[in-house]
PDB file of C-alpha atoms in Angstrom:
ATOM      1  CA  UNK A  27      -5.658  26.546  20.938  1.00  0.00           C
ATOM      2  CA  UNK A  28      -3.578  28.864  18.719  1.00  0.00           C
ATOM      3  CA  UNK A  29      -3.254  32.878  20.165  1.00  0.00           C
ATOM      4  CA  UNK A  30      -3.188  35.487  17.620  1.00  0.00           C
ATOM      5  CA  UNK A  31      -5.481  38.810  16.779  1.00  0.00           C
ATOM      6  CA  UNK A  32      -8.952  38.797  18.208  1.00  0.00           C
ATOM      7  CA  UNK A  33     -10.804  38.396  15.469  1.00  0.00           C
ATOM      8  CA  UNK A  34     -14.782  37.539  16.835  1.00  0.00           C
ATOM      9  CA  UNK A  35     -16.432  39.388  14.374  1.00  0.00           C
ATOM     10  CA  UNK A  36     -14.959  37.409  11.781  1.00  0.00           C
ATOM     11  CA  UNK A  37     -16.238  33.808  13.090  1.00  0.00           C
ATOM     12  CA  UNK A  38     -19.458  35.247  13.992  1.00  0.00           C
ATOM     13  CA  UNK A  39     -20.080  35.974  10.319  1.00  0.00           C
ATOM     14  CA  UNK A  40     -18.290  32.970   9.154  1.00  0.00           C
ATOM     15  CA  UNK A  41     -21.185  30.900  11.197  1.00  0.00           C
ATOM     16  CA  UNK A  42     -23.805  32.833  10.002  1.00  0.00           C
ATOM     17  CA  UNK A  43     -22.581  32.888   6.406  1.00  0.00           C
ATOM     18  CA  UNK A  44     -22.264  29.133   6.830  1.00  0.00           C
ATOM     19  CA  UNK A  45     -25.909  28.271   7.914  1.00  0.00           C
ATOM     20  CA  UNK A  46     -26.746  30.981   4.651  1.00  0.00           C
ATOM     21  CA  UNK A  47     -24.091  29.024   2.003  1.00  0.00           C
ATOM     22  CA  UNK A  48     -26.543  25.712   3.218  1.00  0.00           C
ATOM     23  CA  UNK A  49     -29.248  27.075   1.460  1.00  0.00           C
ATOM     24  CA  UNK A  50     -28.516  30.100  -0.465  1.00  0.00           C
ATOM     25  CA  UNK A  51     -27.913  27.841  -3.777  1.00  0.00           C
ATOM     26  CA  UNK A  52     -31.008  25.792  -3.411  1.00  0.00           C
ATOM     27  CA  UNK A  53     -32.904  29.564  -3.086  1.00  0.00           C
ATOM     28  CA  UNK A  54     -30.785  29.849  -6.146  1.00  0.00           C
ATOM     29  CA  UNK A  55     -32.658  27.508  -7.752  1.00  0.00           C
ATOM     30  CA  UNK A  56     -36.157  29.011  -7.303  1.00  0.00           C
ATOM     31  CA  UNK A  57     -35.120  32.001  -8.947  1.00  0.00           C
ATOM     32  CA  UNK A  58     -33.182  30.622 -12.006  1.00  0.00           C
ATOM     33  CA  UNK A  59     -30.935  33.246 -13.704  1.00  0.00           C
ATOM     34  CA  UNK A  60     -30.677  35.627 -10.795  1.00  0.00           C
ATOM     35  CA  UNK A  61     -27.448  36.200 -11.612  1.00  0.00           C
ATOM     36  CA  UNK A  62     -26.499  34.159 -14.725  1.00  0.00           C
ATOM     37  CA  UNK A  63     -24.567  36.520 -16.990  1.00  0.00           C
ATOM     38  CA  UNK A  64     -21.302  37.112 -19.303  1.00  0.00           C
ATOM     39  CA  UNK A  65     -19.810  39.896 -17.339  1.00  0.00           C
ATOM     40  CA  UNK A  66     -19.735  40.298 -13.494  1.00  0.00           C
ATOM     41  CA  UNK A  67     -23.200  40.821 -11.390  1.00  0.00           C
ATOM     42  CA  UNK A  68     -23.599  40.656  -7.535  1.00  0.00           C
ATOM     43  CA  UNK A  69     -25.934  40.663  -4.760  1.00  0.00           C
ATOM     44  CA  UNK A  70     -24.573  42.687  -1.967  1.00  0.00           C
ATOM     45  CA  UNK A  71     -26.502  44.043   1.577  1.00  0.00           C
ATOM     46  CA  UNK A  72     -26.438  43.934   5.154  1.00  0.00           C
ATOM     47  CA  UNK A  73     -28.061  42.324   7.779  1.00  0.00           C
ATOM     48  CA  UNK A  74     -28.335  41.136  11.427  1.00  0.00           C
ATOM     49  CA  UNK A  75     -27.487  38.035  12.851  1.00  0.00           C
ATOM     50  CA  UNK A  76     -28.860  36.651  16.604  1.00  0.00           C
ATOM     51  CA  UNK A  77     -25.547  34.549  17.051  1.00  0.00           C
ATOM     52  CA  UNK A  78     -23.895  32.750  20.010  1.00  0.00           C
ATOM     53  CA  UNK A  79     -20.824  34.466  21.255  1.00  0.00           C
ATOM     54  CA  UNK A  80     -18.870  31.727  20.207  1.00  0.00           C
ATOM     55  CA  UNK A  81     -19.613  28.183  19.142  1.00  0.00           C
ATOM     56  CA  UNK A  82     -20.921  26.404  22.315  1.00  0.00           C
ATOM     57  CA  UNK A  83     -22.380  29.320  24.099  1.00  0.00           C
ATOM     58  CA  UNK A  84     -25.511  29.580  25.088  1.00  0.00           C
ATOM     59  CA  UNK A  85     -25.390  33.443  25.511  1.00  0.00           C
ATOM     60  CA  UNK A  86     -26.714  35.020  22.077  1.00  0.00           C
ATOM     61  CA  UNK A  87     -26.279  38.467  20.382  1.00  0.00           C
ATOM     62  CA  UNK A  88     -27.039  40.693  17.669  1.00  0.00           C
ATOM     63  CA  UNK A  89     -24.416  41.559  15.026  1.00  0.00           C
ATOM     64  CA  UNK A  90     -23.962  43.587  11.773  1.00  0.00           C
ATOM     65  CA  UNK A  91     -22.645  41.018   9.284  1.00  0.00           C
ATOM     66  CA  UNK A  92     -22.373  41.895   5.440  1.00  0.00           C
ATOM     67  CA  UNK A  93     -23.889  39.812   2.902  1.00  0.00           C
ATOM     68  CA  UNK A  94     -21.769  39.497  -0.145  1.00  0.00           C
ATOM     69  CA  UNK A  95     -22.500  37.266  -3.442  1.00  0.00           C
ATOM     70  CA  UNK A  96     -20.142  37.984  -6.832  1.00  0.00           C
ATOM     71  CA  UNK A  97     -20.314  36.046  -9.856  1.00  0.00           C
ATOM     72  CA  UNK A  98     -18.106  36.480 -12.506  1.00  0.00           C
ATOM     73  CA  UNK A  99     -19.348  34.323 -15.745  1.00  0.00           C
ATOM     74  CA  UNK A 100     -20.649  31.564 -13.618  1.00  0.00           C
ATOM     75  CA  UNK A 101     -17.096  30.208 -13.061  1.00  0.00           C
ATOM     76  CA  UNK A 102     -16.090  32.502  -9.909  1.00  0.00           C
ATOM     77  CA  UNK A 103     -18.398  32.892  -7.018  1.00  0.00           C
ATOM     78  CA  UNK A 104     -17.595  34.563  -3.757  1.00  0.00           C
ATOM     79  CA  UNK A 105     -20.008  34.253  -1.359  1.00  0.00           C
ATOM     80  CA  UNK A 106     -19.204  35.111   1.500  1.00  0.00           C
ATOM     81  CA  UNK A 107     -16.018  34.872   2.842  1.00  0.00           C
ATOM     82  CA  UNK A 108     -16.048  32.022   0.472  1.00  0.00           C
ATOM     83  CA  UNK A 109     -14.390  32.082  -3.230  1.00  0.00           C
ATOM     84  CA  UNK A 110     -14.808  29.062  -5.225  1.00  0.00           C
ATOM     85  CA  UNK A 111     -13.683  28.643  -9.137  1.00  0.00           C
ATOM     86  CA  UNK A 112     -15.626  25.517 -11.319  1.00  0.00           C
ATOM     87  CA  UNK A 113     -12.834  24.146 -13.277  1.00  0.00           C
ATOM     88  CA  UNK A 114     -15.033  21.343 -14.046  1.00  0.00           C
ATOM     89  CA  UNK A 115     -18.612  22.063 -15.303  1.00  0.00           C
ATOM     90  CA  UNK A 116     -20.829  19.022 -16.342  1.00  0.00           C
ATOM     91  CA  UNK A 117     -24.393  19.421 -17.208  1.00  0.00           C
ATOM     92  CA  UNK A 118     -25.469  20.092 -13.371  1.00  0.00           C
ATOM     93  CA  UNK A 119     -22.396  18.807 -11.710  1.00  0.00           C
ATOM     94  CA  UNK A 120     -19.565  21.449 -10.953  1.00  0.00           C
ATOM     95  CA  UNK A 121     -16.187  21.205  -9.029  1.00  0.00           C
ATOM     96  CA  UNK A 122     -13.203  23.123  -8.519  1.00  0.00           C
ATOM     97  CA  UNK A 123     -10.823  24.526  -5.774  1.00  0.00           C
ATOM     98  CA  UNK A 124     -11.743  26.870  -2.711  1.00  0.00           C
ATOM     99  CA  UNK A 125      -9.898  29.498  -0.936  1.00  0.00           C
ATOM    100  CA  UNK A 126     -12.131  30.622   2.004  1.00  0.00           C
ATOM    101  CA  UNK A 127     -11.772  33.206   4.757  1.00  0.00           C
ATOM    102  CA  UNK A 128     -11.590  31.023   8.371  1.00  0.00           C
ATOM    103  CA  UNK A 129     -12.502  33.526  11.330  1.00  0.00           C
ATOM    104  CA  UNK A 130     -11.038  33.316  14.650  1.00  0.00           C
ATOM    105  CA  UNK A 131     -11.948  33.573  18.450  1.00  0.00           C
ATOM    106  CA  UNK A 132     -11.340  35.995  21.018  1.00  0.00           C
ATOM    107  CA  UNK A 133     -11.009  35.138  24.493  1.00  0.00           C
ATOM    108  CA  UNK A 134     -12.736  38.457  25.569  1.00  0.00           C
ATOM    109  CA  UNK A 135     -16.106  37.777  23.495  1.00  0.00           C
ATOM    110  CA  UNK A 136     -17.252  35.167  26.925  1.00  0.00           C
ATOM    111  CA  UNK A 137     -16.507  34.714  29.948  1.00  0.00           C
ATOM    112  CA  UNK A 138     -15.822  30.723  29.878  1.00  0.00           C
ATOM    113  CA  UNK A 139     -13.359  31.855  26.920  1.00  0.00           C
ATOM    114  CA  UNK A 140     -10.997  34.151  29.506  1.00  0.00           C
ATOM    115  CA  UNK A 141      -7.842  32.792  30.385  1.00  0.00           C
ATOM    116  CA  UNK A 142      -7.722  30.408  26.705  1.00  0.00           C
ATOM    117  CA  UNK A 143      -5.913  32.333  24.654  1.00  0.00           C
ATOM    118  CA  UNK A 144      -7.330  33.995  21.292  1.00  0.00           C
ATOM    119  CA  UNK A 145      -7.958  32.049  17.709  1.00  0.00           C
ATOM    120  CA  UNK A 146      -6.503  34.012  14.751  1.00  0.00           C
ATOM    121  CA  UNK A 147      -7.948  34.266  11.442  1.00  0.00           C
ATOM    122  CA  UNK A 148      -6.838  32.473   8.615  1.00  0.00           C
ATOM    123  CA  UNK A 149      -7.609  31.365   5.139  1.00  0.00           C
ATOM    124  CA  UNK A 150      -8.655  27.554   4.128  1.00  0.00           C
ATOM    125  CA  UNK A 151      -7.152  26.292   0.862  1.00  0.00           C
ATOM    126  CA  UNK A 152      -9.310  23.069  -0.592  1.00  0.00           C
ATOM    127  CA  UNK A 153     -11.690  22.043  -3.039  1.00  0.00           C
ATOM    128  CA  UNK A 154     -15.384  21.490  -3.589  1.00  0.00           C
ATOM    129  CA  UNK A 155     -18.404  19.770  -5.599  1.00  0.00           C
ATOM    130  CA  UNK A 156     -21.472  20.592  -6.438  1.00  0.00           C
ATOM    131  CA  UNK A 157     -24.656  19.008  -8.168  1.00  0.00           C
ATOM    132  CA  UNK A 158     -27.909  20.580  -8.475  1.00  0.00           C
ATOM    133  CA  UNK A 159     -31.400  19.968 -10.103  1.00  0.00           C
ATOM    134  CA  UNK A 160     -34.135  22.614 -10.527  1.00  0.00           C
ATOM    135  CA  UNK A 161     -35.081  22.720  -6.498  1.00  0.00           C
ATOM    136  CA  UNK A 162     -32.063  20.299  -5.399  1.00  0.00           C
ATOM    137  CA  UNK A 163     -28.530  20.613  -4.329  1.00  0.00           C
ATOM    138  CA  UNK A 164     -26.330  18.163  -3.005  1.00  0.00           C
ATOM    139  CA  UNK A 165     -22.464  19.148  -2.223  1.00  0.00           C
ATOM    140  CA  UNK A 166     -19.300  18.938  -0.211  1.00  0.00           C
ATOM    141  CA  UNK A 167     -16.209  20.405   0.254  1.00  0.00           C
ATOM    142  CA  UNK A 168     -12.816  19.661   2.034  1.00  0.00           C
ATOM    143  CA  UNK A 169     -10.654  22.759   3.908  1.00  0.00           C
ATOM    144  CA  UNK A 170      -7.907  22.836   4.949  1.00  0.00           C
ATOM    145  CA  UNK A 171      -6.659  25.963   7.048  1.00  0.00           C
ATOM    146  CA  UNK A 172      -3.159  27.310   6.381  1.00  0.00           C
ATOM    147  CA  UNK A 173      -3.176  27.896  10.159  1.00  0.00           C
ATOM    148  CA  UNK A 174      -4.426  29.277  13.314  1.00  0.00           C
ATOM    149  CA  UNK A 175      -4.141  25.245  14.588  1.00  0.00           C
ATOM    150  CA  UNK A 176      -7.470  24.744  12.632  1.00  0.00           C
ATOM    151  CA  UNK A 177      -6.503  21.513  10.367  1.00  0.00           C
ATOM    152  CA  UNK A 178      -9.116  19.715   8.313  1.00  0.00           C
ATOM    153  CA  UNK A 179     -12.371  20.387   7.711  1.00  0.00           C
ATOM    154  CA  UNK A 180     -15.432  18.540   5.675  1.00  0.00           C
ATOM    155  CA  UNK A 181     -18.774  19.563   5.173  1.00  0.00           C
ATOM    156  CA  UNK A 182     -21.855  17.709   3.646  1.00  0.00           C
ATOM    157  CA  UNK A 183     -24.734  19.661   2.423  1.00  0.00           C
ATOM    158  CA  UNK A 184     -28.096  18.879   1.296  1.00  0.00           C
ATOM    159  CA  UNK A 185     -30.726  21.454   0.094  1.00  0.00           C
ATOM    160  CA  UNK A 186     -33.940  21.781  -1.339  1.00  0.00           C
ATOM    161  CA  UNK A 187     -36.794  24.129  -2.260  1.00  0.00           C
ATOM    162  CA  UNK A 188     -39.692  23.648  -0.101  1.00  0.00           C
ATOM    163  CA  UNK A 189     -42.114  26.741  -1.526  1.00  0.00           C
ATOM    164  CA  UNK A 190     -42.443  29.254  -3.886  1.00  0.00           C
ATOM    165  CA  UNK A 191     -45.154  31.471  -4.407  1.00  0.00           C
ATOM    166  CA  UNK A 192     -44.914  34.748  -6.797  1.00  0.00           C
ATOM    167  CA  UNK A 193     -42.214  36.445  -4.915  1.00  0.00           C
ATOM    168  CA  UNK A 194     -41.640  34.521  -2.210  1.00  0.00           C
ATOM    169  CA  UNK A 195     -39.614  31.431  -1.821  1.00  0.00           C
ATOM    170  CA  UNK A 196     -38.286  29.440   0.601  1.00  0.00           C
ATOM    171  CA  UNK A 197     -35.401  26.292   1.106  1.00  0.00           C
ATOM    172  CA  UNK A 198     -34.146  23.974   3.930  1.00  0.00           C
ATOM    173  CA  UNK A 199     -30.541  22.675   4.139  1.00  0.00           C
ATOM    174  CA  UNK A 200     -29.017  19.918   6.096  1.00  0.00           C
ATOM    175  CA  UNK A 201     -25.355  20.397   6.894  1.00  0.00           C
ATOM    176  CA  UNK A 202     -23.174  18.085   8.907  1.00  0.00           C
ATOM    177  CA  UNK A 203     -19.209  18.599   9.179  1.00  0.00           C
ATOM    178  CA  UNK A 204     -16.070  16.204  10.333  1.00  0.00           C
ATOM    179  CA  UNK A 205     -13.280  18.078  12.137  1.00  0.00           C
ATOM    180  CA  UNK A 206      -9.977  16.776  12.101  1.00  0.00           C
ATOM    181  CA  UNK A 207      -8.300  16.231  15.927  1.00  0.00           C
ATOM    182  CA  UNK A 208      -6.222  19.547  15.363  1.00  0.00           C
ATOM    183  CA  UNK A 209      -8.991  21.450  14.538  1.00  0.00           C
ATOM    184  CA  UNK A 210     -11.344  19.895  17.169  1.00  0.00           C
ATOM    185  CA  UNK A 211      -8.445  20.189  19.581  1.00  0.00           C
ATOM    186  CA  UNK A 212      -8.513  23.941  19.027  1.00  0.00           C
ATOM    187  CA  UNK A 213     -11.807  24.542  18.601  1.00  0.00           C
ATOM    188  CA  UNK A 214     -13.608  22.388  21.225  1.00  0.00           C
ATOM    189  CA  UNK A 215     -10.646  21.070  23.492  1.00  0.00           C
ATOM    190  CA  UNK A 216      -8.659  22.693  26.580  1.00  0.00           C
ATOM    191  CA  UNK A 217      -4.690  22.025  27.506  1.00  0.00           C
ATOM    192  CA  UNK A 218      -3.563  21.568  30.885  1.00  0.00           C
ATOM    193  CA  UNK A 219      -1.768  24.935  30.443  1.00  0.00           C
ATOM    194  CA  UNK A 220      -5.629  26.756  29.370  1.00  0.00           C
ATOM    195  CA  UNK A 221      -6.885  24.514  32.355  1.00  0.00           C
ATOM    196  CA  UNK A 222      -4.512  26.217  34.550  1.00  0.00           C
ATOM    197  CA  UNK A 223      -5.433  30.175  33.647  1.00  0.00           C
ATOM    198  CA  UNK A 224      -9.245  29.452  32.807  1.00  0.00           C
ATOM    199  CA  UNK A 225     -11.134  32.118  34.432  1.00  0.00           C
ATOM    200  CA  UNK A 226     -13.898  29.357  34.980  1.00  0.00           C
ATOM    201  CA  UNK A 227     -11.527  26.973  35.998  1.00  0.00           C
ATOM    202  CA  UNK A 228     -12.778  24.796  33.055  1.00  0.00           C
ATOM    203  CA  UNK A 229     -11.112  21.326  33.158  1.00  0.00           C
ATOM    204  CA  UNK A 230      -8.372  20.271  30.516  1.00  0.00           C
ATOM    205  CA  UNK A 231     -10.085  18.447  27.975  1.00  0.00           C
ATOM    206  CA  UNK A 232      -8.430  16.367  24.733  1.00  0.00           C
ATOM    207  CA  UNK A 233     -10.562  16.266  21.686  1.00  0.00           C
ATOM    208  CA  UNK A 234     -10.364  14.228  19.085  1.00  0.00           C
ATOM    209  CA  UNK A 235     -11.592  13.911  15.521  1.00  0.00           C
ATOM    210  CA  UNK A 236     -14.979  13.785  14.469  1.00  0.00           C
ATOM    211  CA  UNK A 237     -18.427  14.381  13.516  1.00  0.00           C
ATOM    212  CA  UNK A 238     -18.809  17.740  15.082  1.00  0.00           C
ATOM    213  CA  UNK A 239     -22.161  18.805  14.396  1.00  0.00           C
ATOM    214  CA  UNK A 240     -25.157  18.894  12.213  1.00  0.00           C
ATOM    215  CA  UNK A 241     -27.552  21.656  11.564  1.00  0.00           C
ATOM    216  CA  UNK A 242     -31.040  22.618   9.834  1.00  0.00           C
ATOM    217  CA  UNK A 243     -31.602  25.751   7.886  1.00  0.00           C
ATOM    218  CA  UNK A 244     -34.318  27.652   6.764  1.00  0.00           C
ATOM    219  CA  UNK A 245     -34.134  30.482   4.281  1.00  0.00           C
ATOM    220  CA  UNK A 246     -37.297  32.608   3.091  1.00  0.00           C
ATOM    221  CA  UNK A 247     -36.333  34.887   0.344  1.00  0.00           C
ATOM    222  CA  UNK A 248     -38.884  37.318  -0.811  1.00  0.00           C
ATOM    223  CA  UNK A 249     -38.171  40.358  -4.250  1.00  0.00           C
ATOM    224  CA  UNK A 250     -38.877  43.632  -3.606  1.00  0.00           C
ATOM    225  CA  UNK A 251     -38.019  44.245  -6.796  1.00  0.00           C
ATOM    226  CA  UNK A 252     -36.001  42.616  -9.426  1.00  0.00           C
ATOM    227  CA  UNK A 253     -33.062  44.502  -7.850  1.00  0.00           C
ATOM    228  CA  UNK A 254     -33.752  44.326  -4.223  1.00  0.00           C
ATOM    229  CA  UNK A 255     -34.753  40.844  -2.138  1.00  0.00           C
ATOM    230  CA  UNK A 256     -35.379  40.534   1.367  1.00  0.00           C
ATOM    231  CA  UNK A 257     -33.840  37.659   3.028  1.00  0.00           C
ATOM    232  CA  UNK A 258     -35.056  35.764   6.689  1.00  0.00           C
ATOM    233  CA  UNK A 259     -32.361  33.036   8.007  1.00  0.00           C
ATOM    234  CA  UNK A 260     -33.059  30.290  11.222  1.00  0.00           C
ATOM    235  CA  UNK A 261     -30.545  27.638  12.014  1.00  0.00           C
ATOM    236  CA  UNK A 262     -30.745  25.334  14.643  1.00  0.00           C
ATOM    237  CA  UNK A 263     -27.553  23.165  15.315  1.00  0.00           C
ATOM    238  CA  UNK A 264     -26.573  20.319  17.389  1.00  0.00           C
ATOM    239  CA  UNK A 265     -23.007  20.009  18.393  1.00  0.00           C
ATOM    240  CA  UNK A 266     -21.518  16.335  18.505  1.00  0.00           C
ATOM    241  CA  UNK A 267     -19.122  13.892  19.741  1.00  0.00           C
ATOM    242  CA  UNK A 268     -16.505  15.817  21.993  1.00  0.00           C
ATOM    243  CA  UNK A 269     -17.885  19.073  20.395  1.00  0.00           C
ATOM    244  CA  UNK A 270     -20.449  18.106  22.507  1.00  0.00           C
ATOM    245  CA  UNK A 271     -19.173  17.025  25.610  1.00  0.00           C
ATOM    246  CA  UNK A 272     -15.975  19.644  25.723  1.00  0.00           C
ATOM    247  CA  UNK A 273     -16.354  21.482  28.991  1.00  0.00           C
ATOM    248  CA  UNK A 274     -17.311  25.232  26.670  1.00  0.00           C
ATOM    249  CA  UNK A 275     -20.284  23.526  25.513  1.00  0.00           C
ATOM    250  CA  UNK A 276     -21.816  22.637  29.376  1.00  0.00           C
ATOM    251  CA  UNK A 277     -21.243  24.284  32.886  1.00  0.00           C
ATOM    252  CA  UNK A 278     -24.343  26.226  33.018  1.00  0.00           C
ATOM    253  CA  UNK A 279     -22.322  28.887  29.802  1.00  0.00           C
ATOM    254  CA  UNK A 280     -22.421  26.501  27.124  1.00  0.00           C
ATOM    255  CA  UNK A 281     -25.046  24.247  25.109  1.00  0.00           C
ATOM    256  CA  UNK A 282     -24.565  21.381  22.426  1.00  0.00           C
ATOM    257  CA  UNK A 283     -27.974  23.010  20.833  1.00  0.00           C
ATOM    258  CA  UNK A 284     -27.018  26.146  18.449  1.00  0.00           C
ATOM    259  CA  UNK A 285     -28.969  28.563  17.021  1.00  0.00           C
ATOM    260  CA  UNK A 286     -28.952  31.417  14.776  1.00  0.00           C
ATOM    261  CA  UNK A 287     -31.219  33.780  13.467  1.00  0.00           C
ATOM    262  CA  UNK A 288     -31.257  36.740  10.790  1.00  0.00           C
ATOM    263  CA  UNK A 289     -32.891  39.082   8.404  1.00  0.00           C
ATOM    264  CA  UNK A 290     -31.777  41.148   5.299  1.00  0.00           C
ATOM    265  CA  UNK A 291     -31.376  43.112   2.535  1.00  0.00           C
ATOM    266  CA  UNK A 292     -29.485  42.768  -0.772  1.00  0.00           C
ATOM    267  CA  UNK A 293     -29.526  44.806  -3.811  1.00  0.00           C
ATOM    268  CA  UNK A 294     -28.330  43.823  -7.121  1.00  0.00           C
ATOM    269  CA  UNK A 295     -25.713  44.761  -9.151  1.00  0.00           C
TER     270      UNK A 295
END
């Protein structure tokens, strides 16, 4: 694993922003023209997460994370920590280049982390596409982190409205996502050197590339007002391959089965 800054708070909302950019769009899509204009309009709140400490735990908390969504004459979006540009626009089909926000892990958040080193933040450079139908969205993207030891990334995403009703509306997203051996290595794997300093004695483990997990999401979305929506978030994840088996994920401190939970507020712009 790479040291650098602590920088917790910053993965914990990248994994709970994740689970919410899985079906955010296909909500999206049950409220056509939410935020369709010429000039720039945005959806921006707070809310709070039930997250795992870090990605493996099984020890869960509550967190403040910010919920952010800018559109700038549906070309830009940042949602997110995510900021994507459609240089290509098709009829339903969009694709263009990414530049996303990748957040880091501190040793101090767990226990079974002491003795590891820290992750530092850093910024993924890639691209993405996107097609979507009145309640359907099917996408990718490719990352690639500019460093931190977090290499390659590529996520699959498939979402679709399941209810609407006045309102309220709700959508479910599948999400799977390949990790390159660097960034499985750091994520999911432990040197002999970690070995030797981990607080829990954790064995050294070498990870390679992979499948690393897949994960369901549910989003309910309901309108206070045309300006203000209410927003209800559960994820449950299954980690895979040596995400899976890597000693963080079992000893009686870790799990292969994620979840993540969270309600908010966002007022428009």
């Amino acid at each position: 694993m790479t040291t650098g800054a602590s920088a917790d708070r910053f993965n914990v909302s990248d994994r709970f922003n994740n689970a919410l950019e899985a079906v955010q769009e296909g909500i999206d899509l049950l409220l056509p023209g939410d935020l369709d204009s010429t000039d720039v309009k945005a959806r921006i709140g707070a809310g709070i997460g039930w997250t795992p400490d870090y990605e493996g735990s099984n020890n869960y908390r509550f967190r403040a994370i910010p919920l952010i969504d800018i559109r700038y004459k549906d070309v830009w979006r940042l949602n997110g920590g995510n900021l994507t540009y459609s240089l290509i626009r098709k009829g339903e089909f969009e694709a263009g280049p990414l530049l996303n926000l990748h957040g880091g892990r501190s040793e101090d958040t767990n226990k079974a982390l002491e003795g590891l080193g820290d992750i530092s933040t850093t910024f993924d450079v890639g691209v993405f596409a996107r097609y979507s139908s009145k309640a359907m969205l099917i996408s990718g993207d490719v990352r690639h982190a500019l460093g931190a030891g977090q290499g390659t990334q590529i996520r699959l995403t498939a979402g679709h409205g399941i209810f609407k009703s006045g309102s309220f509306a709700m959508g479910a997203g599948i999400r799977a996502k390949w990790m390159s051996k660097k960034a499985m290595q750091t994520n999911f794997g432990i040197t002999p050197q970690q070995a030797a300093n981990s607080a829990r004695g954790l064995d050294a483990f070498d990870a390679g590339a992979g499948v690393s997990d897949i994960s369901l999401n549910v989003i309910g979305v309901y309108e206070l007002t045309p300006s203000v929506r209410v927003l209800g978030l559960t994820s449950i994840g299954k980690l895979l391959g040596d995400a899976g088996d890597s000693p963080l994920t079992g000893g009686g401190y870790g799990s292969s089965t994620q979840f993540i939970g969270g309600t908010g507020i966002q007022f428009k712009f």
